Amino acid sequence: IKKIGYNPLTVAFVPISGWHGDNMLEASSNMGWFKGWKVERKDGNANGVTLLEALDSILPPSRPTDKPLRLPLQDVYKIGGIGTVPVGR
């Protein structure tokens, strides 16, 4: 994780088994060696055992609602009688 530029203290490592459902929704007895994950962040630390808890602990990004909407343009059409129509996704 460190080699690709992430701080290991801010990334939750959760071993799971999708085939058996281990550590996905509730703690598994098959992974007794795993004591849980812990994440350090500015807004307070988070910890847990399951993948669901790790996903729930992700903070949503702040949205700049006071700024203008930015939309990537896909194409611009020039329609006779109507004008230029920008199309975005």
Coordinates of N, CA and C in Angstrom, one line a residue:
I1 N 0.8 -1.2 0.0 CA 0.0 0.0 0.0 C 0.9 1.2 0.0
K2 N 1.9 1.2 0.8 CA 2.8 2.4 0.9 C 3.5 2.6 -0.5
K3 N 3.9 1.5 -1.2 CA 4.6 1.7 -2.5 C 3.8 2.4 -3.5
I4 N 2.5 2.3 -3.5 CA 1.7 3.0 -4.5 C 1.1 4.3 -4.0
G5 N 1.6 4.8 -2.8 CA 1.3 6.1 -2.4 C 0.2 6.3 -1.4
Y6 N -0.3 5.3 -0.7 CA -1.3 5.4 0.3 C -0.7 5.2 1.7
N7 N -1.2 5.9 2.6 CA -0.8 5.7 4.0 C -1.5 4.5 4.6
P8 N -0.7 3.5 5.0 CA -1.3 2.2 5.6 C -2.2 2.4 6.8
L9 N -2.0 3.5 7.5 CA -2.9 3.8 8.7 C -4.2 4.3 8.3
T10 N -4.4 4.7 7.0 CA -5.7 5.3 6.6 C -6.5 4.3 5.7
V11 N -6.0 3.1 5.5 CA -6.6 2.1 4.7 C -7.0 0.9 5.5
A12 N -8.3 0.5 5.5 CA -8.8 -0.7 6.2 C -8.5 -1.9 5.5
F13 N -7.8 -2.9 6.1 CA -7.5 -4.2 5.5 C -8.5 -5.2 6.1
V14 N -9.4 -5.7 5.3 CA -10.4 -6.7 5.8 C -10.3 -8.0 5.0
P15 N -9.9 -9.0 5.6 CA -9.9 -10.3 4.9 C -11.3 -10.9 4.8
I16 N -11.7 -11.3 3.6 CA -13.1 -11.8 3.5 C -13.1 -13.1 2.6
S17 N -14.2 -13.8 2.7 CA -14.4 -14.9 1.7 C -15.8 -14.7 1.2
G18 N -15.9 -14.2 0.0 CA -17.2 -14.1 -0.6 C -17.9 -15.4 -0.9
W19 N -17.2 -16.4 -1.1 CA -17.7 -17.8 -1.3 C -18.4 -18.3 -0.1
H20 N -17.8 -18.1 1.1 CA -18.4 -18.6 2.4 C -19.1 -17.5 3.2
G21 N -18.9 -16.2 2.8 CA -19.5 -15.1 3.5 C -18.8 -14.7 4.8
D22 N -17.5 -15.1 4.8 CA -16.7 -14.8 6.1 C -16.4 -13.3 6.1
N23 N -16.6 -12.7 7.2 CA -16.3 -11.3 7.5 C -17.0 -10.3 6.6
M24 N -18.0 -10.6 5.9 CA -18.7 -9.7 5.1 C -19.8 -8.9 5.8
L25 N -20.7 -9.6 6.5 CA -21.7 -8.9 7.2 C -21.6 -9.1 8.7
E26 N -21.0 -10.2 9.1 CA -20.7 -10.4 10.6 C -19.4 -11.1 10.7
A27 N -18.8 -11.0 11.9 CA -17.5 -11.6 12.2 C -17.5 -13.1 12.0
S28 N -16.5 -13.6 11.4 CA -16.4 -15.1 11.2 C -15.5 -15.8 12.2
S29 N -16.0 -17.0 12.5 CA -15.2 -17.8 13.4 C -14.0 -18.5 12.6
N30 N -14.1 -18.5 11.3 CA -13.1 -19.1 10.5 C -11.8 -18.3 10.4
M31 N -11.9 -17.0 10.8 CA -10.8 -16.1 10.8 C -10.5 -15.6 12.2
G32 N -10.2 -16.5 13.1 CA -10.0 -16.2 14.4 C -8.7 -15.4 14.6
W33 N -7.8 -15.5 13.7 CA -6.5 -14.7 13.7 C -6.7 -13.2 13.5
F34 N -7.8 -12.9 12.8 CA -8.1 -11.4 12.5 C -8.8 -10.8 13.6
K35 N -8.1 -9.8 14.2 CA -8.7 -9.1 15.4 C -9.5 -7.8 15.0
G36 N -9.4 -7.4 13.8 CA -10.2 -6.2 13.4 C -9.3 -5.2 12.6
W37 N -9.9 -4.2 12.1 CA -9.2 -3.2 11.4 C -9.4 -1.9 12.1
K38 N -8.4 -1.0 11.9 CA -8.5 0.4 12.5 C -8.0 1.4 11.5
V39 N -8.7 2.5 11.4 CA -8.3 3.6 10.4 C -8.2 4.9 11.2
E40 N -7.1 5.5 10.9 CA -6.8 6.9 11.5 C -7.2 7.9 10.5
R41 N -7.9 8.9 10.9 CA -8.2 10.1 10.0 C -8.4 11.3 10.8
K42 N -8.5 12.4 10.1 CA -8.6 13.7 10.8 C -9.9 13.9 11.6
D43 N -11.0 13.3 11.1 CA -12.3 13.5 11.7 C -12.6 12.5 12.8
G44 N -11.6 11.7 13.2 CA -11.7 10.7 14.3 C -11.4 9.3 13.7
N45 N -11.0 8.5 14.6 CA -10.6 7.1 14.1 C -11.9 6.2 14.0
A46 N -11.7 5.2 13.2 CA -12.8 4.2 13.0 C -12.2 2.8 13.1
N47 N -13.0 1.9 13.6 CA -12.5 0.5 13.7 C -13.7 -0.4 13.6
G48 N -13.4 -1.7 13.3 CA -14.4 -2.7 13.1 C -13.8 -4.0 12.7
V49 N -14.7 -4.9 12.3 CA -14.3 -6.3 12.0 C -14.7 -6.6 10.5
T50 N -15.9 -6.2 10.1 CA -16.4 -6.7 8.9 C -16.3 -5.7 7.7
L51 N -16.5 -6.2 6.5 CA -16.4 -5.4 5.3 C -17.5 -4.4 5.3
L52 N -18.7 -4.7 5.8 CA -19.8 -3.8 5.9 C -19.5 -2.6 6.8
E53 N -18.8 -2.9 7.9 CA -18.4 -1.8 8.8 C -17.4 -0.9 8.2
A54 N -16.5 -1.5 7.4 CA -15.4 -0.7 6.7 C -16.1 0.2 5.7
L55 N -17.0 -0.3 4.9 CA -17.7 0.5 3.9 C -18.5 1.6 4.6
D56 N -19.2 1.3 5.7 CA -20.0 2.3 6.4 C -19.1 3.4 7.0
S57 N -17.9 3.1 7.3 CA -17.0 4.1 7.9 C -16.4 5.1 6.9
I58 N -16.6 4.8 5.6 CA -16.0 5.8 4.6 C -16.8 7.1 4.7
L59 N -16.1 8.2 4.9 CA -16.8 9.5 4.9 C -17.1 10.0 3.5
P60 N -18.3 10.5 3.3 CA -18.5 11.0 1.9 C -17.7 12.3 1.7
P61 N -17.4 12.5 0.4 CA -16.6 13.8 0.1 C -17.4 15.0 0.3
S62 N -16.8 16.1 0.6 CA -17.6 17.3 0.7 C -18.0 17.8 -0.7
R63 N -19.2 18.2 -0.8 CA -19.7 18.7 -2.1 C -19.8 20.2 -2.1
P64 N -19.1 20.9 -3.0 CA -19.2 22.3 -3.1 C -20.5 22.8 -3.7
T65 N -21.6 22.8 -2.9 CA -22.9 23.2 -3.3 C -23.0 24.7 -3.6
D66 N -22.1 25.4 -3.1 CA -22.2 26.9 -3.3 C -21.5 27.3 -4.5
K67 N -20.9 26.4 -5.3 CA -20.2 26.7 -6.5 C -21.0 26.3 -7.7
P68 N -20.7 26.8 -8.9 CA -21.4 26.4 -10.1 C -21.3 24.9 -10.4
L69 N -22.3 24.3 -11.1 CA -22.2 22.9 -11.5 C -21.2 22.7 -12.6
R70 N -20.4 21.7 -12.5 CA -19.4 21.4 -13.5 C -19.8 20.1 -14.1
L71 N -20.0 20.0 -15.5 CA -20.4 18.9 -16.2 C -19.5 18.6 -17.4
P72 N -18.9 17.4 -17.5 CA -18.1 17.2 -18.6 C -18.9 17.1 -19.9
L73 N -18.5 17.7 -21.0 CA -19.2 17.7 -22.2 C -18.8 16.4 -23.0
Q74 N -19.8 15.8 -23.6 CA -19.6 14.6 -24.4 C -19.5 15.1 -25.9
D75 N -20.4 15.9 -26.3 CA -20.5 16.4 -27.7 C -21.3 17.7 -27.7
V76 N -21.1 18.4 -28.9 CA -21.9 19.6 -29.1 C -22.6 19.5 -30.5
Y77 N -23.9 19.7 -30.5 CA -24.6 19.6 -31.7 C -25.1 20.9 -32.2
K78 N -25.0 21.2 -33.4 CA -25.6 22.4 -34.0 C -26.8 22.1 -34.8
I79 N -28.0 22.4 -34.2 CA -29.3 22.1 -34.8 C -29.9 23.3 -35.4
G80 N -30.2 23.2 -36.7 CA -30.8 24.4 -37.4 C -32.1 24.8 -36.8
G81 N -32.3 26.1 -36.6 CA -33.5 26.6 -36.0 C -33.5 26.6 -34.5
I82 N -32.6 25.8 -33.9 CA -32.6 25.8 -32.4 C -31.3 26.4 -31.9
G83 N -30.2 26.0 -32.5 CA -28.9 26.6 -32.1 C -27.9 25.5 -31.7
T84 N -27.0 25.9 -30.9 CA -26.0 24.9 -30.4 C -26.5 24.2 -29.1
V85 N -26.4 22.9 -29.1 CA -26.9 22.1 -28.0 C -25.7 21.3 -27.4
P86 N -25.2 21.7 -26.2 CA -24.1 20.9 -25.6 C -24.8 19.7 -24.9
V87 N -24.1 18.5 -25.0 CA -24.6 17.3 -24.4 C -23.5 16.8 -23.4
G88 N -24.0 16.5 -22.2 CA -23.0 16.0 -21.2 C -23.5 14.7 -20.6
R89 N -22.7 14.1 -19.8 CA -23.1 12.8 -19.1 C -23.0 13.0 -17.6

